[in-house]
């Protein structure tokens, strides 16, 4: 019986000597639930916005609108106009003509003296330099230039001839009148003209006379007589002044 007790005591002692390992529980981390991001919604007005759609015209339509804007009819039938390089002409009709798939309106201008008819696009009339025949008041002021003193530059004739031609074909009435004044020669007091000088003088004089005839409702011959009468009077007055001063 004693033996049995020892074994029990031994077993008790063994159990007492055992180190009981306790499991250390890790601190629980609180898991925070991620709050979903709030969607920022802008308050839209109840009225729905209507989007305007711009209709782009076709190329052909664009060409038509451009030509319509430019084609402003300044002259009518039976109007007298001045074409810079040809002088006074008369509009006999306005017609339409298709050129390069474009319908253009044109002035049909008749030049009686040159026996020539020109067709001028209406949209290019201003760029060319076409103008209306001057009024009576403007013509009177320009004819006063004829009674002034001639301004002759001492340069080579070839250079002066180019300047005179440019003035004649400029389309400006005052420049044309200056050429007539500067090239006029009174044979009694002034030296004779050369052949080229005479040609330029007659071209400028006839062009000026044509405009005078249209404005004053006379013929070209009477207009030429009036111009040369003013010029001859002016040269006589200037020669008398020069003789008195001497």
mmCIF file of C-alpha atoms in Angstrom:
data_model
loop_
_atom_site.group_PDB
_atom_site.id
_atom_site.type_symbol
_atom_site.label_atom_id
_atom_site.label_comp_id
_atom_site.label_asym_id
_atom_site.label_seq_id
_atom_site.Cartn_x
_atom_site.Cartn_y
_atom_site.Cartn_z
ATOM 1 C CA UNK A 1 0.000 0.000 0.000
ATOM 2 C CA UNK A 2 2.899 2.335 0.673
ATOM 3 C CA UNK A 3 4.230 1.928 -2.800
ATOM 4 C CA UNK A 4 1.093 3.111 -4.359
ATOM 5 C CA UNK A 5 1.029 6.329 -2.388
ATOM 6 C CA UNK A 6 4.601 7.214 -3.445
ATOM 7 C CA UNK A 7 3.693 6.949 -7.065
ATOM 8 C CA UNK A 8 0.744 9.208 -6.566
ATOM 9 C CA UNK A 9 2.885 11.732 -4.727
ATOM 10 C CA UNK A 10 5.446 11.572 -7.484
ATOM 11 C CA UNK A 11 2.805 12.155 -10.072
ATOM 12 C CA UNK A 12 1.558 15.107 -8.056
ATOM 13 C CA UNK A 13 5.069 16.469 -7.797
ATOM 14 C CA UNK A 14 5.556 16.085 -11.572
ATOM 15 C CA UNK A 15 2.396 17.865 -12.278
ATOM 16 C CA UNK A 16 3.349 20.605 -9.861
ATOM 17 C CA UNK A 17 6.760 21.106 -11.559
ATOM 18 C CA UNK A 18 5.170 21.540 -14.970
ATOM 19 C CA UNK A 19 5.132 25.063 -16.357
ATOM 20 C CA UNK A 20 1.781 25.799 -17.855
ATOM 21 C CA UNK A 21 2.234 27.987 -20.834
ATOM 22 C CA UNK A 22 -0.589 30.435 -21.292
ATOM 23 C CA UNK A 23 -1.392 31.605 -24.687
ATOM 24 C CA UNK A 24 -0.940 35.413 -24.880
ATOM 25 C CA UNK A 25 -3.755 36.743 -26.889
ATOM 26 C CA UNK A 26 -2.753 39.584 -29.228
ATOM 27 C CA UNK A 27 -4.657 42.808 -28.776
ATOM 28 C CA UNK A 28 -7.480 42.936 -31.153
ATOM 29 C CA UNK A 29 -7.181 45.799 -33.579
ATOM 30 C CA UNK A 30 -10.414 47.522 -34.246
ATOM 31 C CA UNK A 31 -11.153 47.333 -37.921
ATOM 32 C CA UNK A 32 -12.771 50.541 -39.024
ATOM 33 C CA UNK A 33 -15.089 50.163 -41.889
ATOM 34 C CA UNK A 34 -14.119 52.457 -44.796
ATOM 35 C CA UNK A 35 -16.868 54.916 -45.305
ATOM 36 C CA UNK A 36 -17.815 55.175 -48.950
ATOM 37 C CA UNK A 37 -17.045 58.546 -50.602
ATOM 38 C CA UNK A 38 -20.047 60.647 -51.108
ATOM 39 C CA UNK A 39 -20.705 61.478 -54.689
ATOM 40 C CA UNK A 40 -20.954 65.220 -55.096
ATOM 41 C CA UNK A 41 -23.876 65.787 -57.318
ATOM 42 C CA UNK A 42 -24.426 69.260 -58.771
ATOM 43 C CA UNK A 43 -27.887 70.474 -58.774
ATOM 44 C CA UNK A 44 -28.956 70.740 -62.320
ATOM 45 C CA UNK A 45 -31.775 72.948 -63.289
ATOM 46 C CA UNK A 46 -34.928 71.208 -64.186
ATOM 47 C CA UNK A 47 -35.081 73.009 -67.486
ATOM 48 C CA UNK A 48 -33.051 71.049 -69.986
ATOM 49 C CA UNK A 49 -30.561 73.088 -71.956
ATOM 50 C CA UNK A 50 -31.272 73.154 -75.677
ATOM 51 C CA UNK A 51 -28.142 72.912 -77.802
ATOM 52 C CA UNK A 52 -28.216 75.019 -80.939
ATOM 53 C CA UNK A 53 -26.755 73.295 -83.957
ATOM 54 C CA UNK A 54 -25.102 75.609 -86.456
ATOM 55 C CA UNK A 55 -25.579 74.453 -89.986
ATOM 56 C CA UNK A 56 -22.502 75.147 -92.068
ATOM 57 C CA UNK A 57 -23.357 76.027 -95.661
ATOM 58 C CA UNK A 58 -21.822 74.237 -98.570
ATOM 59 C CA UNK A 59 -18.906 75.607 -100.524
ATOM 60 C CA UNK A 60 -21.122 76.526 -103.443
ATOM 61 C CA UNK A 61 -23.485 78.410 -101.154
ATOM 62 C CA UNK A 62 -20.523 80.202 -99.531
ATOM 63 C CA UNK A 63 -19.327 81.344 -102.936
ATOM 64 C CA UNK A 64 -22.787 82.631 -103.755
ATOM 65 C CA UNK A 65 -23.081 84.605 -100.533
ATOM 66 C CA UNK A 66 -19.627 86.144 -101.000
ATOM 67 C CA UNK A 67 -20.413 87.242 -104.528
ATOM 68 C CA UNK A 68 -23.768 88.601 -103.441
ATOM 69 C CA UNK A 69 -22.109 90.720 -100.748
ATOM 70 C CA UNK A 70 -19.505 92.112 -103.138
ATOM 71 C CA UNK A 71 -21.765 92.654 -106.150
ATOM 72 C CA UNK A 72 -23.186 96.058 -105.309
ATOM 73 C CA UNK A 73 -24.496 97.736 -108.429
ATOM 74 C CA UNK A 74 -23.252 101.340 -108.377
ATOM 75 C CA UNK A 75 -24.102 102.217 -111.980
ATOM 76 C CA UNK A 76 -27.202 101.678 -114.038
ATOM 77 C CA UNK A 77 -27.869 101.492 -117.764
ATOM 78 C CA UNK A 78 -27.116 104.711 -119.742
ATOM 79 C CA UNK A 79 -24.706 105.985 -117.037
ATOM 80 C CA UNK A 80 -21.387 107.421 -118.189
ATOM 81 C CA UNK A 81 -18.344 106.096 -116.359
ATOM 82 C CA UNK A 82 -14.589 106.627 -116.579
ATOM 83 C CA UNK A 83 -12.391 103.575 -117.121
ATOM 84 C CA UNK A 84 -8.792 104.529 -116.191
ATOM 85 C CA UNK A 85 -7.020 103.138 -119.246
ATOM 86 C CA UNK A 86 -9.760 103.868 -121.812
ATOM 87 C CA UNK A 87 -11.493 107.049 -120.700
ATOM 88 C CA UNK A 88 -15.212 107.805 -120.798
ATOM 89 C CA UNK A 89 -17.622 105.005 -121.661
ATOM 90 C CA UNK A 90 -21.332 104.327 -121.429
ATOM 91 C CA UNK A 91 -23.023 101.429 -119.641
ATOM 92 C CA UNK A 92 -25.329 99.897 -122.250
ATOM 93 C CA UNK A 93 -26.490 96.863 -120.228
ATOM 94 C CA UNK A 94 -25.941 94.713 -117.134
ATOM 95 C CA UNK A 95 -25.798 90.995 -117.833
ATOM 96 C CA UNK A 96 -25.013 87.727 -116.056
ATOM 97 C CA UNK A 97 -22.274 85.391 -117.223
ATOM 98 C CA UNK A 98 -20.997 82.103 -115.791
ATOM 99 C CA UNK A 99 -17.210 81.930 -115.441
ATOM 100 C CA UNK A 100 -15.489 78.984 -113.682
ATOM 101 C CA UNK A 101 -18.816 77.723 -112.307
ATOM 102 C CA UNK A 102 -19.620 81.145 -110.843
ATOM 103 C CA UNK A 103 -22.449 83.370 -111.943
ATOM 104 C CA UNK A 104 -21.122 86.923 -112.250
ATOM 105 C CA UNK A 105 -22.900 90.153 -112.986
ATOM 106 C CA UNK A 106 -21.134 92.404 -115.469
ATOM 107 C CA UNK A 107 -21.289 95.938 -116.750
ATOM 108 C CA UNK A 108 -21.295 96.080 -120.538
ATOM 109 C CA UNK A 109 -19.495 99.347 -121.363
ATOM 110 C CA UNK A 110 -19.372 100.904 -124.820
ATOM 111 C CA UNK A 111 -16.518 103.220 -125.866
ATOM 112 C CA UNK A 112 -17.730 105.006 -128.981
ATOM 113 C CA UNK A 113 -14.487 106.706 -129.976
ATOM 114 C CA UNK A 114 -12.393 103.538 -129.633
ATOM 115 C CA UNK A 115 -15.221 101.422 -131.117
ATOM 116 C CA UNK A 116 -14.825 98.941 -128.304
ATOM 117 C CA UNK A 117 -17.100 97.100 -125.867
ATOM 118 C CA UNK A 118 -15.839 95.881 -122.488
ATOM 119 C CA UNK A 119 -17.465 93.563 -119.973
ATOM 120 C CA UNK A 120 -16.425 94.448 -116.434
ATOM 121 C CA UNK A 121 -17.366 92.281 -113.396
ATOM 122 C CA UNK A 122 -19.357 94.365 -110.931
ATOM 123 C CA UNK A 123 -17.342 93.095 -107.945
ATOM 124 C CA UNK A 124 -14.066 94.279 -109.542
ATOM 125 C CA UNK A 125 -15.234 97.704 -110.672
ATOM 126 C CA UNK A 126 -13.833 99.536 -107.622
ATOM 127 C CA UNK A 127 -10.533 97.642 -107.690
ATOM 128 C CA UNK A 128 -10.019 98.562 -111.353
ATOM 129 C CA UNK A 129 -10.614 102.230 -110.531
ATOM 130 C CA UNK A 130 -13.838 102.854 -112.412
ATOM 131 C CA UNK A 131 -15.526 106.072 -111.316
ATOM 132 C CA UNK A 132 -18.555 108.115 -112.214
ATOM 133 C CA UNK A 133 -18.171 111.099 -114.537
ATOM 134 C CA UNK A 134 -17.379 114.219 -112.502
ATOM 135 C CA UNK A 135 -19.977 116.824 -111.620
ATOM 136 C CA UNK A 136 -20.129 120.327 -113.132
ATOM 137 C CA UNK A 137 -18.685 121.896 -109.966
ATOM 138 C CA UNK A 138 -15.747 119.493 -109.872
ATOM 139 C CA UNK A 139 -15.112 119.939 -113.590
ATOM 140 C CA UNK A 140 -15.018 123.720 -113.244
ATOM 141 C CA UNK A 141 -12.393 123.473 -110.481
ATOM 142 C CA UNK A 142 -10.251 121.134 -112.545
ATOM 143 C CA UNK A 143 -10.384 123.359 -115.629
ATOM 144 C CA UNK A 144 -8.838 126.118 -113.498
ATOM 145 C CA UNK A 145 -5.654 124.014 -113.476
ATOM 146 C CA UNK A 146 -5.293 124.756 -117.196
ATOM 147 C CA UNK A 147 -4.829 128.459 -116.485
ATOM 148 C CA UNK A 148 -1.929 127.763 -114.120
ATOM 149 C CA UNK A 149 1.746 127.767 -114.944
ATOM 150 C CA UNK A 150 3.151 124.693 -116.662
ATOM 151 C CA UNK A 151 5.522 122.562 -114.593
ATOM 152 C CA UNK A 152 8.136 121.003 -116.817
ATOM 153 C CA UNK A 153 10.799 118.898 -115.133
ATOM 154 C CA UNK A 154 14.341 119.007 -116.526
ATOM 155 C CA UNK A 155 14.777 115.298 -116.922
ATOM 156 C CA UNK A 156 15.121 112.924 -119.863
ATOM 157 C CA UNK A 157 12.067 112.783 -122.106
ATOM 158 C CA UNK A 158 11.718 109.000 -121.790
ATOM 159 C CA UNK A 159 11.267 109.305 -118.036
ATOM 160 C CA UNK A 160 8.856 112.217 -118.338
ATOM 161 C CA UNK A 161 6.845 110.335 -120.957
ATOM 162 C CA UNK A 162 6.361 107.420 -118.569
ATOM 163 C CA UNK A 163 5.146 109.797 -115.848
ATOM 164 C CA UNK A 164 2.714 111.465 -118.244
ATOM 165 C CA UNK A 165 1.324 108.134 -119.421
ATOM 166 C CA UNK A 166 0.827 107.006 -115.822
ATOM 167 C CA UNK A 167 -1.114 110.194 -115.076
ATOM 168 C CA UNK A 168 -3.251 109.846 -118.208
ATOM 169 C CA UNK A 169 -4.179 106.257 -117.315
ATOM 170 C CA UNK A 170 -4.664 106.944 -113.598
ATOM 171 C CA UNK A 171 -8.338 107.808 -113.992
ATOM 172 C CA UNK A 172 -7.951 110.977 -111.881
ATOM 173 C CA UNK A 173 -9.254 114.112 -113.564
ATOM 174 C CA UNK A 174 -6.801 116.510 -111.889
ATOM 175 C CA UNK A 175 -3.748 114.510 -113.028
ATOM 176 C CA UNK A 176 -5.095 114.327 -116.585
ATOM 177 C CA UNK A 177 -5.628 118.100 -116.617
ATOM 178 C CA UNK A 178 -2.063 118.681 -115.406
ATOM 179 C CA UNK A 179 -0.662 116.675 -118.344
ATOM 180 C CA UNK A 180 -2.706 118.737 -120.831
ATOM 181 C CA UNK A 181 -1.423 121.961 -119.244
ATOM 182 C CA UNK A 182 2.231 120.861 -119.133
ATOM 183 C CA UNK A 183 2.349 119.560 -122.725
ATOM 184 C CA UNK A 184 0.486 122.440 -124.375
ATOM 185 C CA UNK A 185 2.574 124.611 -126.689
ATOM 186 C CA UNK A 186 1.585 127.990 -128.104
ATOM 187 C CA UNK A 187 3.583 128.063 -131.322
ATOM 188 C CA UNK A 188 3.914 131.852 -131.303
ATOM 189 C CA UNK A 189 5.758 131.970 -127.975
ATOM 190 C CA UNK A 190 7.009 128.473 -127.222
ATOM 191 C CA UNK A 191 9.203 125.934 -129.033
ATOM 192 C CA UNK A 192 7.596 123.253 -131.161
ATOM 193 C CA UNK A 193 6.719 119.850 -129.783
ATOM 194 C CA UNK A 194 8.360 116.614 -130.806
ATOM 195 C CA UNK A 195 6.243 113.899 -132.414
ATOM 196 C CA UNK A 196 5.958 111.843 -129.182
ATOM 197 C CA UNK A 197 5.111 114.959 -127.163
ATOM 198 C CA UNK A 198 2.383 115.867 -129.638
ATOM 199 C CA UNK A 199 0.925 112.366 -129.458
ATOM 200 C CA UNK A 200 0.782 112.384 -125.660
ATOM 201 C CA UNK A 201 -0.730 115.860 -125.636
ATOM 202 C CA UNK A 202 -3.495 114.913 -128.072
ATOM 203 C CA UNK A 203 -4.278 111.706 -126.168
ATOM 204 C CA UNK A 204 -4.616 113.609 -122.879
ATOM 205 C CA UNK A 205 -6.538 116.499 -124.463
ATOM 206 C CA UNK A 206 -9.034 114.221 -126.250
ATOM 207 C CA UNK A 207 -9.688 112.224 -123.094
ATOM 208 C CA UNK A 208 -10.303 115.388 -121.085
ATOM 209 C CA UNK A 209 -12.492 116.796 -123.882
ATOM 210 C CA UNK A 210 -14.616 113.663 -123.868
ATOM 211 C CA UNK A 211 -15.447 114.091 -120.182
ATOM 212 C CA UNK A 212 -16.101 117.832 -120.668
ATOM 213 C CA UNK A 213 -18.477 117.031 -123.541
ATOM 214 C CA UNK A 214 -20.449 114.491 -121.460
ATOM 215 C CA UNK A 215 -20.734 116.778 -118.416
ATOM 216 C CA UNK A 216 -21.664 119.917 -120.405
ATOM 217 C CA UNK A 217 -23.781 117.973 -122.928
ATOM 218 C CA UNK A 218 -21.823 119.124 -125.991
ATOM 219 C CA UNK A 219 -19.768 117.410 -128.673
ATOM 220 C CA UNK A 220 -16.053 116.634 -128.536
ATOM 221 C CA UNK A 221 -15.013 119.364 -130.994
ATOM 222 C CA UNK A 222 -16.528 122.168 -128.910
ATOM 223 C CA UNK A 223 -14.939 120.707 -125.791
ATOM 224 C CA UNK A 224 -11.500 120.711 -127.478
ATOM 225 C CA UNK A 225 -11.984 124.345 -128.513
ATOM 226 C CA UNK A 226 -12.876 125.320 -124.959
ATOM 227 C CA UNK A 227 -9.792 123.577 -123.506
ATOM 228 C CA UNK A 228 -7.366 125.134 -125.993
ATOM 229 C CA UNK A 229 -8.939 128.553 -125.570
ATOM 230 C CA UNK A 230 -8.295 128.432 -121.818
ATOM 231 C CA UNK A 231 -4.719 127.244 -122.427
ATOM 232 C CA UNK A 232 -3.918 129.922 -125.019
ATOM 233 C CA UNK A 233 -5.280 132.676 -122.781
ATOM 234 C CA UNK A 234 -3.182 131.424 -119.868
ATOM 235 C CA UNK A 235 0.025 131.350 -121.950
ATOM 236 C CA UNK A 236 -0.596 134.862 -123.297
ATOM 237 C CA UNK A 237 -1.063 136.224 -119.776
ATOM 238 C CA UNK A 238 2.100 134.529 -118.540
ATOM 239 C CA UNK A 239 4.116 135.857 -121.524
ATOM 240 C CA UNK A 240 2.850 139.411 -120.896
ATOM 241 C CA UNK A 241 3.881 139.156 -117.240
ATOM 242 C CA UNK A 242 7.353 137.939 -118.197
ATOM 243 C CA UNK A 243 7.833 140.794 -120.675
ATOM 244 C CA UNK A 244 6.760 143.377 -118.086
ATOM 245 C CA UNK A 245 9.152 141.964 -115.499
ATOM 246 C CA UNK A 246 12.043 142.151 -117.972
#
